[in-house]
Structures are given as structure tokens and as C-alpha cells.
């Protein structure tokens, strides 16, 4: 919709939620709300709980800016509710959101699209795995199948570390991934309006880009644009766009890669609702291209739409 059309609407910034990423979501929502108000829009914050439908109706929300992260927000559930209520919303639709949130199914889609993913094994709660049973050997990365912000993620280098890592991941999900550890540079690609904005490199102070590094100032160095050769830079941007399309994403996203010294781009995941905090990467990538935070927020808000069309 146009800016003028959006100015006539009441925008509900959906934030908080029920996932392990609630605190990050509250920060994202507060920043987005302030940016919308500064740009002259009528916007209210909605702290999302199980009474979301009633809140949206009571507040008279015409458009939803979704700033939720993790389960019950980034996984298609809220998107389905908004479709039922007929409220246009930002970000990807039900199916793309659900696929991106489920790392197992996302990997299958990526592989079918010709994108490179690390070898992995799936475990279901109740299953165990010994180090000598890992087909690709140690080290490995252990992670829940459906969490974000590196919640429940461990790097296992020694056999004694495997069982605690599995237990930690199973705290967050009934299915977990055991992936081959790929030594590479952390490269993130920002997507807006289905096109790559640019790529940034993250150099974390910790062993990998974990929750602390993502949300604690000074725990990671951000290099924008990512210092890659022109050919490799173009390659990672192209693969970022392809990953976004493969899942059927819309509006915006952030695509995470590990890039090896040999120039191989291992796709980690697509974040359909990337963080919008002061330390978040999509806003930083946008700034690198000359777009400030409030303009980014406005462009995302104008992309709000219903994704399920009547009549199929």
C-alpha cells in the first residue's frame, strides 16, 4: 500500500509474545513503534498473548507490523490468525513462515533448490547418539529444530560434550539437529522487497554468533559491507535471494551463511522476521546502503498485505 493509504490506517506493532525470544521482540517492537510515530503514523504496541484476537479487535488495528521472534509469532501461527481476521501484515505468509522456522524442512527445501547445506542428522526426543555414531564425525553443532537467536545451540568438539548438548537442545524442542561443524566466516544477507540489500560479516568474540553476541553491545564486530571478493560477494547475495524465494518468503528477511576459505557458501537459515533492535543486522545492512532505520520500517510497513487470496 502507499504511504498515504497507510497514514489512514491504525498500525498495531505486535511484540513480546510467548517464545524464548520475548525480550528481544519487545526491543524490536519498541524501536519499530517509535520509528512509525516519528514518521507520522498512528501506531500502537500490542503485547502478544493468547488473547491476541480480542486485543486486535478492541484496538481497532487495521494493519499489523509483526515484530515477534520465535514460536507463536515467527512460525506461521500469528500469520494464520491475521489472515482469518483479514488484517494485512508485514513479513512472510503462513507457509513460508512455518518452513523457515522449521530447520529440518527448510534444509530439505534448500537442498532441493540446489543450495548448499551442512550434512546433518535429526534426532527425536527419546533418541540418543554416541560420538562414534555421528556419520560426519566431530565437531558438530547441536540445535533445536524450531528456535531462533541461537537459543539452545552448542558446539561439540569432544565426545564428553555431546550428551549435555543434546539435553540442552531437547529442552527447547522434541526434534533437534546435529550438524557437521563448518569452519567459515559468518555472513548475513539482508533482503527487502525480494532483493538483496547487501551482506555483512559478523566476527563474534565468543566461539560463534550466539545469543550473547547477538544482543550484547561489544560482543561482536560487524563489517559492512562484508569484505569478500566481488565475485564471492555477488554469489552470496544471489544465494540469499534464492533462499528467500525457495521458501516463498515475502517482504523482507535475513539469510545467514557460513562462507569457507574455498568460497563455498553454506546456508544456515532464513529469518523471516529478523531483529529490529539497535544491534540488529538488517537495519545495519540497510544503513550501509544509505537507508536509515525509520525509512526501512516505513518500507516494510507499506509492504503489509494478506497473502491468502480468496478463491485460491
XYZ file of C-alpha atoms in Angstrom, residues 9-310:
302
model
C -4.698 3.130 8.972
C -4.099 2.208 12.587
C -0.957 0.081 12.824
C -0.564 -2.479 15.578
C 3.044 -3.357 16.360
C 2.923 -6.973 17.539
C 5.683 -7.610 20.068
C 6.616 -9.699 23.093
C 4.898 -12.999 22.552
C 5.323 -16.383 24.194
C 8.681 -17.628 22.905
C 12.153 -17.755 24.422
C 12.907 -14.615 22.379
C 10.287 -12.448 24.104
C 12.729 -9.863 25.453
C 14.353 -9.348 22.060
C 10.918 -8.997 20.478
C 9.965 -6.278 22.975
C 13.067 -4.311 21.978
C 12.362 -4.765 18.276
C 8.755 -3.668 18.735
C 9.655 -0.588 20.754
C 12.076 0.577 18.074
C 9.615 -0.017 15.251
C 6.789 1.719 17.113
C 8.922 4.805 17.735
C 10.012 4.924 14.093
C 6.401 4.755 12.903
C 5.311 7.502 15.285
C 8.255 9.669 14.199
C 7.135 9.230 10.593
C 3.632 10.411 11.448
C 1.765 7.103 11.544
C -0.921 6.073 14.023
C 0.690 3.127 15.758
C 0.076 1.230 18.982
C 2.032 -1.563 20.629
C 0.356 -4.917 21.206
C 1.969 -7.280 23.712
C 1.010 -10.600 22.188
C -0.574 -13.306 24.312
C -3.270 -15.888 23.764
C -5.867 -13.100 23.745
C -4.347 -11.538 20.612
C -7.541 -11.729 18.540
C -9.513 -9.826 21.178
C -6.760 -7.207 21.521
C -6.633 -6.576 17.788
C -10.385 -6.113 17.586
C -10.537 -3.932 20.716
C -7.728 -1.673 19.478
C -9.236 -1.421 16.003
C -5.987 -2.450 14.304
C -6.084 -2.147 10.513
C -2.505 -3.263 9.749
C -0.138 -5.459 11.773
C 3.609 -4.852 11.878
C 4.861 -8.185 13.191
C 7.909 -7.858 15.464
C 7.636 -11.302 17.018
C 10.544 -13.737 17.109
C 10.442 -17.486 17.618
C 7.439 -19.700 18.228
C 3.874 -18.398 18.203
C 4.912 -15.444 16.084
C 7.538 -16.265 13.509
C 6.266 -19.748 12.721
C 3.049 -19.009 10.840
C 0.639 -19.185 13.772
C 0.074 -15.437 14.153
C 0.120 -15.050 10.381
C -2.763 -17.520 10.134
C -4.741 -15.614 12.742
C -4.210 -12.335 10.890
C -5.375 -13.961 7.652
C -8.559 -15.134 9.393
C -9.171 -11.645 10.778
C -8.468 -10.032 7.413
C -5.702 -7.807 8.814
C -2.818 -7.141 6.383
C 0.564 -7.842 7.973
C 4.271 -7.470 7.360
C 6.643 -10.281 6.516
C 6.074 -13.699 5.029
C 2.877 -15.706 4.907
C 1.804 -18.801 6.797
C 3.633 -21.459 4.792
C 6.914 -19.581 4.300
C 6.995 -18.622 7.976
C 6.396 -22.213 9.095
C 9.005 -23.615 6.695
C 11.678 -21.114 7.664
C 11.115 -21.704 11.362
C 11.444 -25.480 10.989
C 15.130 -26.018 10.251
C 14.563 -29.626 9.173
C 12.034 -28.847 6.450
C 13.893 -25.692 5.447
C 17.046 -27.711 4.811
C 15.098 -30.098 2.603
C 13.730 -27.198 0.564
C 17.155 -25.561 0.291
C 18.801 -28.790 -0.845
C 16.044 -29.377 -3.422
C 16.715 -25.870 -4.750
C 20.405 -26.609 -5.233
C 21.623 -24.582 -2.259
C 24.437 -25.950 -0.093
C 23.647 -27.021 3.483
C 25.854 -28.745 6.042
C 25.403 -32.530 6.464
C 23.089 -33.235 9.392
C 21.193 -35.807 11.374
C 17.782 -35.403 13.024
C 17.022 -36.767 16.492
C 13.624 -37.018 18.186
C 13.206 -36.778 21.959
C 13.987 -40.174 23.460
C 16.688 -40.947 20.909
C 20.350 -40.852 21.861
C 23.521 -40.527 19.844
C 27.071 -41.504 20.675
C 30.013 -39.618 19.250
C 31.196 -42.640 17.267
C 27.739 -42.846 15.629
C 27.954 -39.369 14.074
C 28.418 -40.129 10.359
C 30.446 -36.973 9.662
C 32.422 -37.010 12.914
C 33.136 -34.292 15.431
C 32.993 -31.339 15.790
C 29.249 -30.836 15.378
C 26.667 -28.149 16.070
C 23.613 -29.235 18.065
C 20.476 -27.086 17.867
C 16.699 -27.259 18.372
C 14.747 -27.638 15.137
C 12.425 -24.705 15.847
C 14.111 -21.925 17.791
C 15.913 -18.728 16.827
C 18.575 -16.367 18.194
C 20.888 -19.361 18.781
C 18.748 -20.492 21.725
C 19.770 -23.991 22.826
C 22.720 -24.181 20.399
C 26.012 -25.880 21.347
C 29.257 -26.678 19.570
C 30.545 -30.141 20.439
C 34.250 -30.815 19.978
C 34.803 -33.689 22.410
C 32.698 -36.856 22.882
C 32.022 -35.977 26.534
C 30.252 -32.781 25.436
C 27.693 -34.490 23.199
C 25.167 -35.791 25.744
C 24.849 -32.426 27.598
C 24.458 -30.629 24.257
C 21.669 -32.972 23.195
C 19.924 -32.495 26.557
C 20.173 -28.696 26.224
C 18.677 -28.696 22.721
C 15.888 -31.066 23.793
C 14.906 -28.525 26.473
C 13.505 -26.389 23.641
C 12.139 -28.877 21.119
C 11.172 -32.518 20.630
C 13.284 -32.609 17.457
C 16.869 -31.439 17.207
C 19.585 -31.218 14.566
C 23.133 -32.481 14.806
C 25.056 -30.719 12.026
C 28.590 -31.035 10.782
C 30.596 -28.074 12.058
C 31.653 -25.855 9.166
C 34.607 -23.575 9.739
C 33.791 -20.367 7.946
C 33.029 -16.671 8.138
C 29.602 -15.559 9.404
C 27.970 -13.679 6.512
C 24.420 -12.341 6.668
C 22.422 -11.087 3.684
C 19.570 -8.612 4.080
C 16.555 -8.924 1.773
C 13.965 -6.180 1.206
C 11.212 -6.290 -1.431
C 12.649 -9.644 -2.594
C 16.048 -8.129 -3.458
C 19.348 -8.269 -1.586
C 20.302 -5.032 0.162
C 23.849 -6.163 0.901
C 25.893 -8.526 3.045
C 27.595 -8.023 6.395
C 30.262 -10.082 8.153
C 29.989 -10.828 11.861
C 33.123 -11.573 13.880
C 31.896 -12.703 17.328
C 34.072 -12.550 20.439
C 32.556 -15.861 21.515
C 33.163 -19.106 19.671
C 30.163 -18.482 17.419
C 27.441 -15.876 16.934
C 25.423 -16.930 19.984
C 22.624 -15.190 21.912
C 25.061 -13.095 23.952
C 26.976 -11.960 20.867
C 23.744 -11.040 19.084
C 22.251 -8.915 21.828
C 25.157 -7.576 23.913
C 26.941 -4.474 22.700
C 30.638 -5.073 22.061
C 30.382 -8.869 21.829
C 30.733 -8.937 18.044
C 32.390 -6.853 15.337
C 30.218 -6.013 12.326
C 31.926 -5.364 8.991
C 29.722 -3.738 6.353
C 29.985 -4.494 3.515
C 31.359 -7.978 4.068
C 34.992 -7.990 2.834
C 34.609 -10.596 0.109
C 35.884 -10.606 -3.441
C 33.420 -9.028 -5.918
C 32.635 -12.467 -7.331
C 32.013 -14.059 -3.936
C 30.006 -11.057 -2.731
C 27.738 -11.337 -5.769
C 27.455 -15.091 -5.213
C 26.319 -14.789 -1.608
C 23.786 -12.062 -2.496
C 22.377 -14.247 -5.251
C 22.120 -17.266 -2.996
C 20.450 -15.133 -0.332
C 17.761 -14.112 -2.810
C 17.389 -17.729 -3.962
C 16.933 -18.965 -0.381
C 14.288 -16.279 0.230
C 12.443 -17.351 -2.932
C 12.829 -21.087 -2.271
C 10.753 -20.836 0.906
C 8.241 -18.476 -0.692
C 9.155 -15.582 1.604
C 7.832 -12.094 1.019
C 8.569 -8.554 2.140
C 11.886 -8.922 3.888
C 14.198 -11.414 5.566
C 17.767 -12.039 6.662
C 19.670 -15.012 5.284
C 22.597 -16.463 7.249
C 25.610 -18.174 5.688
C 28.954 -19.636 6.595
C 31.471 -18.869 3.838
C 34.576 -21.032 3.745
C 38.057 -20.115 2.616
C 37.404 -22.094 -0.568
C 34.436 -19.857 -1.379
C 31.693 -22.351 -0.529
C 28.523 -20.758 0.866
C 26.795 -22.995 3.422
C 23.246 -21.801 4.030
C 22.289 -21.841 7.715
C 18.786 -20.370 7.807
C 16.364 -17.710 6.641
C 14.964 -15.400 9.320
C 11.546 -14.227 8.139
C 11.214 -11.693 10.979
C 14.786 -10.544 11.639
C 15.559 -8.433 14.685
C 14.889 -4.706 14.568
C 16.894 -3.662 17.642
C 19.805 -1.217 17.825
C 22.220 -4.144 17.399
C 20.259 -5.959 14.692
C 21.792 -6.762 11.356
C 19.079 -5.963 8.822
C 18.927 -2.288 9.900
C 22.716 -2.143 9.784
C 22.795 -3.626 6.294
C 20.164 -1.081 5.216
C 22.230 1.779 6.691
C 25.199 0.529 4.695
C 23.118 1.157 1.585
C 22.045 4.627 2.687
C 18.659 3.737 4.217
C 18.084 4.832 7.800
C 16.064 2.833 10.337
C 12.841 4.819 10.052
C 12.835 4.554 6.252
C 13.404 0.806 6.492
C 10.494 0.497 8.934
C 8.259 2.573 6.665
C 9.081 0.495 3.597
C 8.384 -2.730 5.487
C 5.087 -1.308 6.802
C 3.993 -0.327 3.287
C 4.583 -3.920 2.146
C 1.930 -5.259 4.567
C -0.569 -7.489 2.819
C -2.778 -10.550 3.124
C -1.076 -13.497 1.446
C -4.002 -15.929 1.096
C -6.188 -14.802 -1.776
C -9.886 -15.575 -1.958
